[in-house]
Amino acid sequence: MTSGDVLAVAFPRIDPALLWSAGSAARHYARPVFASPPPRYLHRTLHLPGRATVELELFGPPRSRWLQALLHAHRNPAEAARRFELALEGLRLSPLPHPDRLLTPEFLRTRWEQAGVIPYRHQLAAARRVIFELGGRAVLADEVGLGKTIESGLVLHELLLRRLVLRTLILVPSGLCWQWYRELRDKFDLPVELQASERDWGRVPLLVASLDTAKRSPHREEVLANPYDLVIVDEAHRLKNDRTQAYALVSAIRTRYLLLVTATPVHNHVRELWSLVKLVAPTQALPAPPRARSALAGHPAAGRLREAVHFVMIRTRRADTPVPFTGRHVHTIAVHPTPPEQALYSALDEHLLRAARASGRVDHRTLVFLTLKRELCSSPHALAESLRRMVRRGRPELEELLAKASRLSTWAKADACARLVRRLGDDHVLLFTEYVATQRALADRLAALGRPVVLFHGGLTPMQRDWARGVFERTAPVMVSTDAGAEGVNLQFCRNVVNVDLPWNPMRIEQRIGRLHRLGQTRDVHVWNLIARGTVEEYVLYLLHQKLDLFRHFIGQIDAIVEHLGSLSRLEQQLTRLFARSEQSDMTGEQIRQALHQLAQEWQQLLENLKGNARRTSPDGRH
């Protein structure tokens, strides 16, 4: 070393990744990883006797034990100089890695062999791009099942090895805290802890916590009081609305590096994508996206958003990887409602029609009744629970409907599920429903077959979620889950998923299937969709699945979505308004089908454009 060199230390051991200066040390020992040093907590000057004067910069909490030990050694200049000379000589003799080579795979080779972890090429490529190209701020948006948690762990471990990270906060849905804790402990051997008290925010250097907890007082104040080097947010599509408390919290956290992890960065509208980009790249000059109806594909805002997406988002599709995925087979089971169900559906229709004609327009009451019809398509139990709440809130005119729904103890879809479970034998079966009342009633019906049944819902604690998964794998071959089980649960040992009712958002359907159809699945996956004939559900199936190949073409085409900013308005809203208008004007089934056909043709043309863009686009999404 020569006089004037700068030696930066962030841990007890000197690391070449934190050496930078204009002197010889920087040229010999390191390539700067960031343009400017992190915030300085302490500063000392170390004199190497007879050799040079070296500026020593220390980074870290002033009260940490290693820093106190280092300052104590500094009181003996000769001993401190000897130790640093030895450390620098060791660095000089050690071969330097390639500038873009990850250190983690070699460091964790033995650990991964024991844990059965196989890092795939696309996961390593994503981690390299986050660290060496994107400056540690990115949206990891691989398709469902491609291992985004492993990619996040790679980035975290690599930054720790390079001494670029001292404090890390991982914010996830409450049900996924335990899973993240296990993954980082078992696969990356990291001393991670789960947040349990208000003191943990400032005490624990590597913390996994619930986003819902963090956004509430007094935890919010504690989170914002502490600076972090890295923040990871899982299921980041929950931040799609920039007017929520969760979004405000993440945008206000002081952090150098930020990872947003989501398989579905866009659910309904391109503004959701814009919100994520603004979090990761707050200094990017991005105007708010224009209204969907007034925007055009060539609108300047679409071009600027497209550039920003390239700048911060990493999106890998299954087709872009050499990983052999098993097949996916989608089956539709048409269920004919029983006569009592048909009578209840007709009675609900009459109430809806009267409400629509009384208001003369599509209003809140019309949309409420449309929701009730969707609940009845799931089960009379789901409808009865909603009607019971409405009656208690002062809607006595619904008591007759409530009485009819309460009298129905069984329904056609329950019988169809029972037949399907019997047909699949001892094979694992995962059944999804949007409604807790349907879940409970369906579990009772299936348990009557003599098969153990386990429930999975949002009210389970992390430990209970882990327990339910284990029971499903080893003891109970049937699981009935709400959409809480569509996020963050890995169920590759199962190959059959049943959609008892269909969400109107195709992204949510893909999330459900992604619990099974992911890395580690060794068998073809079968998707069974139950559709109630002669109901609003049948028309939704017609649009989503017979006319639109959303599973294979729409999901994943983020660049194309941005390019067609004006064409992609809210699909779920379009469906809701169409059916609300149909009830108001008493449209026939054939008229509804024709309207859906026209809507489907518009979306089919858009999908053809998406496919054309995909063929003209290179694998990394760049032209």
XYZ file of C-alpha atoms in Angstrom:
623
model
C 0.000 0.000 0.000
C 1.067 3.548 -0.579
C 0.325 6.734 1.279
C -3.131 8.087 0.489
C -4.839 4.738 -0.010
C -8.165 4.153 1.715
C -9.002 0.942 3.541
C -12.712 0.436 4.299
C -13.753 -2.192 6.826
C -17.371 -3.255 7.431
C -16.767 -6.484 9.347
C -13.884 -7.818 11.473
C -12.349 -9.257 8.314
C -11.064 -7.013 5.522
C -12.927 -7.634 2.303
C -11.592 -6.543 -1.101
C -15.071 -5.611 -2.304
C -15.020 -2.643 0.105
C -11.630 -1.253 -0.925
C -11.743 1.804 -3.114
C -9.457 4.759 -3.756
C -7.292 6.250 -6.412
C -4.238 4.485 -4.994
C -2.639 1.155 -5.712
C -4.745 -0.812 -3.229
C -7.925 -0.278 -5.228
C -6.213 -1.324 -8.435
C -4.694 -4.432 -6.918
C -7.386 -5.625 -4.576
C -10.836 -4.629 -5.709
C -13.269 -3.443 -8.273
C -15.696 -0.996 -6.626
C -19.180 -2.468 -6.346
C -20.925 0.830 -5.729
C -20.094 4.322 -6.818
C -19.922 5.878 -3.360
C -19.199 4.425 0.082
C -22.082 3.681 2.467
C -22.900 6.099 5.292
C -19.950 6.473 7.680
C -20.580 5.703 11.317
C -17.025 6.087 12.586
C -13.712 7.273 11.139
C -10.162 6.592 12.315
C -6.685 7.058 10.824
C -4.242 4.168 11.119
C -0.452 4.785 10.858
C 1.563 1.871 9.528
C 5.059 2.544 11.000
C 7.741 3.060 8.404
C 5.476 2.275 5.487
C 2.620 4.680 4.828
C -0.291 6.515 6.291
C -3.501 4.666 5.478
C -6.962 6.084 6.060
C -9.130 3.529 7.828
C -12.910 3.924 7.521
C -15.085 1.798 9.807
C -18.735 1.085 9.012
C -21.183 -0.390 11.480
C -23.156 0.265 14.661
C -20.824 2.046 17.121
C -21.802 -0.279 19.987
C -21.151 -3.560 18.157
C -18.654 -5.852 19.876
C -16.363 -6.355 16.894
C -16.051 -2.621 16.393
C -15.157 -2.087 20.049
C -12.515 -4.803 19.754
C -11.080 -3.154 16.660
C -10.894 0.236 18.376
C -9.182 -1.409 21.356
C -6.563 -2.898 19.018
C -6.116 0.525 17.462
C -4.738 1.773 20.795
C -1.699 -0.412 20.074
C -0.613 0.896 16.626
C 2.186 -1.611 16.166
C -0.030 -4.616 16.808
C -2.828 -3.205 14.654
C -0.405 -2.501 11.838
C 0.951 -6.040 12.004
C -2.509 -7.557 11.774
C -3.539 -5.428 8.819
C -0.265 -6.161 7.036
C -0.938 -9.887 7.398
C -4.515 -9.504 6.195
C -3.484 -7.516 3.148
C -0.746 -10.010 2.317
C -3.345 -12.778 2.452
C -5.540 -10.831 0.049
C -2.604 -10.327 -2.289
C -1.827 -14.051 -2.372
C -5.499 -15.069 -2.758
C -6.754 -15.406 -6.329
C -9.383 -12.801 -7.106
C -12.724 -14.048 -8.499
C -13.982 -12.972 -11.890
C -15.688 -9.566 -11.540
C -19.095 -11.068 -12.413
C -18.648 -14.386 -10.623
C -20.874 -15.232 -7.678
C -19.103 -16.346 -4.512
C -22.140 -18.005 -2.901
C -22.378 -21.220 -4.992
C -18.830 -22.235 -4.100
C -19.214 -21.098 -0.492
C -22.415 -23.130 0.006
C -21.545 -26.146 -2.145
C -21.435 -28.611 0.765
C -24.526 -27.116 2.386
C -26.509 -27.365 -0.833
C -25.455 -30.976 -1.368
C -26.774 -31.814 2.100
C -30.020 -29.852 1.633
C -30.624 -31.052 -1.938
C -30.522 -27.555 -3.429
C -29.822 -27.338 -7.166
C -29.215 -23.748 -8.293
C -30.594 -23.418 -11.813
C -28.953 -21.335 -14.481
C -31.734 -18.751 -14.604
C -31.546 -18.289 -10.812
C -27.798 -17.627 -10.908
C -28.257 -15.288 -13.883
C -30.939 -13.327 -12.011
C -28.717 -12.930 -8.939
C -25.772 -11.769 -11.079
C -27.924 -9.201 -12.836
C -29.346 -7.838 -9.581
C -25.870 -7.388 -8.077
C -23.704 -6.419 -11.037
C -26.136 -4.603 -13.349
C -29.084 -3.286 -11.363
C -27.238 -2.077 -8.270
C -29.167 -4.295 -5.866
C -32.604 -2.782 -6.629
C -34.915 -4.914 -8.754
C -38.273 -6.617 -9.194
C -37.896 -10.408 -9.330
C -40.935 -11.415 -11.379
C -40.254 -14.940 -12.635
C -43.274 -17.043 -13.465
C -44.844 -19.058 -10.688
C -42.712 -21.994 -9.573
C -39.311 -20.919 -10.945
C -37.658 -20.383 -7.550
C -37.771 -16.657 -6.756
C -37.083 -17.376 -3.066
C -33.809 -19.060 -4.029
C -32.920 -16.059 -6.193
C -33.590 -13.699 -3.292
C -31.508 -15.858 -0.963
C -28.659 -15.845 -3.487
C -28.694 -12.054 -3.656
C -28.828 -11.725 0.130
C -26.032 -14.229 0.774
C -23.842 -12.748 -1.958
C -24.163 -9.228 -0.571
C -23.354 -10.559 2.905
C -20.244 -12.325 1.603
C -19.132 -9.141 -0.117
C -19.720 -7.189 3.109
C -22.147 -4.860 1.371
C -24.978 -5.654 3.771
C -25.061 -5.362 7.560
C -28.799 -5.122 8.269
C -31.534 -6.879 6.275
C -35.311 -6.763 6.657
C -37.513 -9.315 4.906
C -41.220 -8.380 4.779
C -43.622 -11.137 3.751
C -47.292 -12.074 4.245
C -47.774 -13.328 7.789
C -48.392 -16.884 6.622
C -45.011 -17.049 4.868
C -42.756 -15.886 7.715
C -42.002 -19.397 8.907
C -41.321 -20.614 5.352
C -38.799 -17.843 4.703
C -37.179 -18.524 8.065
C -36.793 -22.214 7.216
C -35.530 -21.556 3.675
C -32.818 -19.120 4.762
C -31.764 -21.296 7.700
C -31.752 -24.644 5.907
C -30.572 -23.683 2.420
C -28.343 -20.653 3.068
C -27.173 -21.267 6.663
C -28.033 -17.692 7.637
C -28.661 -16.577 11.264
C -32.105 -15.235 10.475
C -34.660 -14.521 13.211
C -38.424 -14.098 13.255
C -39.843 -10.796 14.487
C -41.554 -11.309 17.825
C -41.484 -7.947 19.623
C -41.104 -4.223 19.032
C -37.464 -4.391 20.141
C -36.533 -6.795 17.327
C -36.683 -4.102 14.626
C -33.578 -2.382 15.980
C -31.903 -5.404 17.586
C -31.846 -8.150 14.952
C -29.544 -7.666 11.925
C -31.336 -10.274 9.742
C -35.069 -10.241 10.404
C -38.108 -11.883 8.798
C -41.361 -10.084 9.644
C -44.972 -9.766 8.575
C -45.735 -6.830 6.298
C -49.149 -6.476 7.949
C -47.458 -6.138 11.355
C -44.805 -3.734 10.129
C -47.295 -1.270 8.649
C -49.199 -0.813 11.936
C -48.249 1.423 14.851
C -46.100 1.176 16.957
C -44.131 -1.197 14.707
C -44.221 1.210 11.776
C -42.389 3.885 13.765
C -39.733 1.369 14.847
C -39.202 0.165 11.276
C -38.814 3.688 9.920
C -36.437 4.634 12.742
C -33.863 2.053 11.614
C -31.853 2.258 8.377
C -31.390 -0.982 6.434
C -28.923 -2.114 3.825
C -31.320 -4.538 2.121
C -35.103 -4.887 2.193
C -36.874 -7.838 0.531
C -40.669 -7.805 0.040
C -42.285 -11.101 -0.964
C -45.646 -11.268 -2.773
C -44.968 -7.662 -3.734
C -48.108 -7.451 -5.881
C -49.738 -6.480 -2.577
C -48.019 -3.119 -3.097
C -49.761 -2.535 -6.430
C -51.921 0.226 -4.927
C -49.723 3.221 -4.120
C -52.382 4.603 -1.757
C -52.165 1.788 0.821
C -50.375 1.738 4.173
C -48.134 -1.094 3.017
C -46.953 0.875 -0.009
C -46.351 3.991 2.080
C -44.284 1.987 4.563
C -42.031 0.343 1.972
C -41.511 3.612 0.112
C -40.482 5.337 3.366
C -37.999 2.703 4.599
C -34.403 3.874 4.361
C -32.552 1.180 2.439
C -29.737 1.003 -0.080
C -30.902 -2.196 -1.767
C -34.502 -3.296 -2.431
C -35.925 -6.527 -3.870
C -39.610 -6.868 -4.733
C -40.595 -10.494 -5.338
C -43.798 -11.400 -7.191
C -44.847 -13.788 -9.924
C -47.778 -11.575 -10.940
C -46.659 -7.938 -11.053
C -49.753 -7.018 -13.058
C -53.206 -8.274 -12.071
C -55.648 -5.861 -13.680
C -54.071 -2.617 -14.770
C -50.711 -1.297 -15.861
C -50.707 1.243 -13.015
C -49.888 -1.648 -10.686
C -46.654 -2.192 -12.591
C -45.924 1.518 -12.475
C -46.271 1.466 -8.655
C -43.641 -1.275 -8.291
C -41.235 0.478 -10.648
C -41.522 3.695 -8.638
C -40.577 1.837 -5.450
C -37.458 0.287 -6.940
C -36.381 3.305 -8.987
C -37.763 6.374 -7.174
C -35.426 8.707 -9.046
C -36.595 7.471 -12.451
C -38.479 10.156 -14.374
C -41.804 8.359 -14.706
C -45.068 10.193 -15.286
C -48.202 8.565 -13.923
C -49.751 6.274 -16.551
C -52.704 7.807 -18.380
C -56.227 6.447 -18.100
C -56.648 3.188 -19.970
C -59.478 4.503 -22.153
C -57.511 7.497 -23.363
C -54.118 5.823 -23.759
C -52.774 4.493 -27.029
C -50.167 1.818 -27.643
C -47.752 4.460 -28.895
C -48.333 6.849 -26.007
C -45.032 8.346 -24.709
C -45.879 7.183 -21.180
C -45.989 3.589 -22.414
C -42.524 3.911 -23.918
C -41.015 5.434 -20.782
C -42.619 2.786 -18.592
C -41.319 0.067 -20.897
C -37.771 1.408 -20.533
C -38.151 1.542 -16.762
C -39.379 -2.050 -16.703
C -36.265 -3.149 -18.598
C -34.194 -1.218 -16.101
C -35.543 -2.818 -12.909
C -37.451 -6.036 -13.699
C -36.165 -9.573 -14.158
C -38.810 -11.829 -15.669
C -38.038 -15.442 -16.588
C -40.672 -17.578 -18.247
C -40.738 -21.348 -18.226
C -40.286 -21.389 -21.990
C -37.025 -19.426 -21.585
C -35.412 -22.042 -19.341
C -33.971 -25.454 -20.228
C -35.657 -26.862 -17.121
C -38.005 -29.676 -18.202
C -41.466 -28.926 -16.813
C -44.163 -31.539 -16.667
C -47.355 -31.143 -18.652
C -50.530 -29.365 -17.607
C -53.945 -30.766 -18.481
C -57.073 -28.651 -17.926
C -60.440 -30.413 -17.580
C -63.876 -28.813 -17.345
C -66.639 -30.535 -15.381
C -70.080 -29.140 -16.167
C -72.257 -29.387 -13.059
C -76.050 -29.182 -13.377
C -77.553 -27.484 -10.292
C -80.220 -29.404 -8.429
C -83.865 -28.159 -8.707
C -83.693 -26.441 -5.259
C -80.486 -24.685 -6.337
C -82.099 -23.584 -9.612
C -85.088 -22.235 -7.714
C -82.817 -20.290 -5.358
C -80.822 -18.915 -8.309
C -84.061 -17.774 -9.994
C -85.247 -16.090 -6.788
C -81.930 -14.287 -6.496
C -82.244 -13.244 -10.128
C -85.654 -11.703 -9.450
C -84.298 -9.657 -6.536
C -81.371 -8.511 -8.664
C -83.577 -7.534 -11.580
C -85.908 -5.512 -9.335
C -82.941 -3.710 -7.747
C -81.401 -2.920 -11.133
C -84.645 -1.572 -12.596
C -85.432 0.451 -9.462
C -82.082 2.227 -9.580
C -82.116 2.660 -13.372
C -78.348 2.276 -13.480
C -75.531 0.019 -12.378
C -75.016 0.973 -8.750
C -73.692 -0.534 -5.530
C -76.800 -2.647 -4.884
C -76.625 -4.217 -8.357
C -72.984 -5.190 -7.880
C -73.725 -6.608 -4.421
C -76.358 -8.921 -5.855
C -73.963 -9.956 -8.609
C -71.500 -10.964 -5.892
C -74.257 -12.982 -4.219
C -74.828 -14.847 -7.479
C -71.147 -15.732 -7.635
C -71.341 -17.016 -4.059
C -74.313 -19.202 -4.927
C -72.302 -20.656 -7.813
C -69.810 -21.757 -5.156
C -72.292 -23.094 -2.578
C -75.591 -22.158 -0.906
C -73.613 -21.985 2.358
C -71.488 -19.088 1.048
C -74.652 -17.274 -0.072
C -76.396 -17.894 3.269
C -73.494 -16.457 5.244
C -73.528 -13.211 3.245
C -77.319 -12.920 3.417
C -77.205 -13.443 7.171
C -74.814 -10.503 7.549
C -76.972 -8.302 5.325
C -80.128 -9.122 7.287
C -78.398 -8.234 10.550
C -77.435 -4.890 9.016
C -81.031 -3.938 8.275
C -82.093 -5.728 5.072
C -85.226 -7.649 6.211
C -86.398 -8.120 2.606
C -83.665 -10.746 2.228
C -84.952 -13.009 5.001
C -86.923 -15.193 2.587
C -83.841 -15.736 0.431
C -81.830 -16.520 3.561
C -84.359 -19.146 4.647
C -84.212 -20.846 1.234
C -80.401 -20.887 1.206
C -80.203 -22.213 4.772
C -82.431 -25.184 3.911
C -79.973 -26.471 1.275
C -77.565 -28.812 3.087
C -76.054 -30.332 -0.050
C -75.463 -29.049 -3.571
C -74.383 -30.302 -6.977
C -70.755 -29.193 -6.816
C -70.219 -31.026 -3.532
C -71.468 -34.219 -5.147
C -69.186 -33.602 -8.155
C -66.188 -33.115 -5.845
C -67.018 -36.309 -3.975
C -67.177 -38.270 -7.230
C -63.874 -36.805 -8.406
C -62.082 -37.569 -5.119
C -63.343 -41.159 -5.229
C -62.229 -41.463 -8.839
C -58.685 -40.236 -8.059
C -58.321 -42.849 -5.350
C -55.345 -42.426 -3.037
C -53.856 -39.584 -5.096
C -53.489 -36.211 -3.368
C -56.206 -33.679 -4.285
C -56.092 -29.918 -3.586
C -59.454 -28.121 -3.803
C -59.660 -24.316 -3.990
C -62.585 -22.054 -3.141
C -62.875 -18.317 -2.565
C -65.281 -18.684 0.367
C -64.705 -19.979 3.885
C -68.302 -21.180 4.219
C -67.895 -23.317 1.099
C -64.633 -24.650 2.480
C -66.196 -25.821 5.742
C -69.247 -27.394 4.111
C -67.171 -29.094 1.427
C -64.748 -30.505 4.011
C -67.675 -32.033 5.904
C -69.009 -33.589 2.694
C -65.646 -35.103 1.729
C -64.915 -36.314 5.249
C -68.126 -38.361 5.012
C -66.356 -40.438 2.357
C -64.009 -41.716 5.036
C -61.032 -39.725 3.693
C -58.995 -37.557 6.071
C -59.403 -33.902 5.062
C -57.206 -30.955 6.115
C -58.218 -27.273 5.886
C -55.964 -24.392 4.834
C -57.044 -20.765 5.250
C -55.773 -17.306 6.124
C -56.527 -17.665 9.839
C -53.761 -20.212 10.389
C -50.570 -19.194 12.161
C -47.235 -19.901 10.393
C -46.730 -23.001 12.532
C -50.248 -24.211 11.760
C -49.689 -23.653 8.019
C -46.549 -25.766 8.183
C -48.417 -28.418 10.152
C -51.312 -28.457 7.656
C -48.915 -28.902 4.745
C -47.206 -31.811 6.503
C -50.533 -33.478 7.298
C -51.610 -33.087 3.669
C -48.394 -34.708 2.443
C -48.248 -37.615 4.893
C -51.690 -38.257 6.394
C -54.663 -36.552 4.745
C -54.716 -36.908 0.932
C -57.379 -34.195 0.547
C -56.877 -30.472 1.287
C -59.575 -27.834 0.945
C -58.033 -24.369 0.760
C -59.097 -20.780 0.351
C -56.968 -18.456 -1.778
C -54.660 -18.031 1.234
C -53.119 -21.301 0.049
C -52.427 -19.863 -3.408
C -49.371 -17.943 -2.187
C -46.054 -19.199 -0.903
C -46.953 -22.869 -0.334
C -45.033 -25.576 -2.205
C -47.082 -28.716 -2.857
C -45.170 -30.521 -5.609
C -46.083 -33.911 -4.132
C -49.655 -33.279 -5.323
C -50.663 -33.240 -8.997
C -54.436 -32.635 -8.893
C -55.972 -29.205 -8.285
C -59.723 -28.596 -8.324
C -61.176 -25.094 -8.776
C -64.525 -25.408 -7.012
C -65.232 -21.821 -8.056
C -63.320 -19.694 -10.545
C -61.939 -16.236 -9.735
C -62.565 -13.722 -12.493
C -58.907 -12.738 -12.412
C -56.734 -15.151 -14.455
C -53.639 -14.244 -12.424
C -55.237 -15.693 -9.287
C -56.044 -18.908 -11.135
C -52.412 -19.180 -12.222
C -51.254 -18.665 -8.641
C -53.446 -21.556 -7.526
C -52.039 -23.916 -10.133
C -48.514 -22.705 -9.390
C -48.620 -24.353 -5.962
C -48.312 -27.685 -7.786
C -46.904 -26.912 -11.221
C -43.448 -25.677 -10.225
C -39.827 -26.732 -9.935
C -39.697 -30.115 -8.271
C -42.933 -31.445 -9.799
C -42.180 -34.813 -11.418
C -45.643 -35.670 -12.806
C -48.125 -34.050 -15.144
C -50.528 -31.679 -13.361
C -54.289 -31.989 -13.823
C -56.531 -28.951 -13.327
C -60.245 -29.612 -12.798
C -62.637 -26.643 -13.177
C -66.184 -27.090 -11.863
C -68.728 -24.956 -13.744
C -72.390 -24.525 -12.781
C -74.483 -24.770 -15.943
C -76.876 -21.936 -16.738
C -75.189 -19.452 -14.391
C -72.869 -16.468 -14.647
C -69.992 -18.892 -14.019
C -70.571 -20.674 -17.316
C -70.215 -17.415 -19.236
C -66.968 -16.559 -17.431
C -65.544 -19.949 -18.406
C -66.484 -19.249 -22.006
C -64.456 -16.054 -22.005
C -61.474 -17.056 -19.867
C -60.738 -20.523 -21.170
C -62.401 -21.300 -24.479
C -61.594 -18.026 -26.205
C -58.545 -16.762 -24.284
C -55.441 -18.885 -23.772
C -54.512 -16.766 -20.763
C -52.527 -19.446 -18.993
C -49.971 -19.760 -21.759
C -49.805 -16.390 -23.499
C -51.096 -13.505 -21.395
C -49.256 -14.280 -18.167
C -45.603 -13.413 -18.445
C -45.770 -10.962 -21.337
C -44.877 -7.957 -19.210
C -43.245 -6.047 -22.062
C -46.254 -6.567 -24.264
C -48.581 -5.484 -21.477
C -46.703 -2.206 -21.206
C -46.728 -1.783 -24.972
C -50.527 -2.210 -25.048
C -51.137 0.209 -22.224
C -54.361 1.532 -23.714
C -55.863 -1.842 -24.594
C -55.449 -3.543 -21.246
C -58.165 -2.244 -18.977
C -59.503 -4.229 -16.058
C -60.794 -7.581 -17.272
C -62.600 -8.242 -14.013
C -64.300 -4.840 -14.211
C -65.363 -5.485 -17.795
C -66.990 -8.749 -16.788
C -68.715 -7.196 -13.777
C -70.137 -4.316 -15.784
C -71.279 -6.603 -18.571
C -73.242 -8.870 -16.246
C -74.610 -5.930 -14.268
C -75.905 -4.390 -17.516
C -77.367 -7.719 -18.523
C -79.349 -7.897 -15.288
C -80.526 -4.334 -15.653
C -81.807 -4.856 -19.197
C -82.929 -8.472 -18.707
C -80.667 -9.810 -21.478
C -81.195 -13.384 -22.579
C -78.515 -16.024 -22.268
C -77.833 -15.869 -26.006
C -77.417 -12.078 -25.893
C -74.958 -12.415 -23.007
C -73.048 -15.029 -24.987
C -72.862 -12.736 -28.024
C -71.586 -9.839 -25.887
C -68.965 -12.135 -24.376
C -68.033 -13.342 -27.846
C -67.382 -9.759 -28.945
C -65.301 -9.081 -25.826
C -63.403 -12.317 -26.373
C -62.627 -11.366 -29.976
C -61.104 -8.081 -28.806
C -58.929 -9.893 -26.281
C -58.043 -12.612 -28.789
C -56.708 -9.955 -31.130
C -54.696 -8.493 -28.278
C -53.251 -11.932 -27.515
C -52.231 -12.331 -31.160
C -50.368 -9.019 -30.826
C -48.711 -10.298 -27.642
C -47.556 -13.442 -29.419
C -46.204 -11.399 -32.297
C -44.256 -9.194 -29.905
C -42.880 -12.262 -28.124
C -41.574 -13.695 -31.409
C -39.823 -10.410 -32.191
C -38.296 -10.176 -28.711
C -35.077 -11.779 -27.519
C -35.123 -14.158 -24.497
C -34.183 -11.440 -22.009
C -37.093 -9.281 -23.094
C -35.013 -6.725 -25.083
C -35.496 -5.902 -28.745
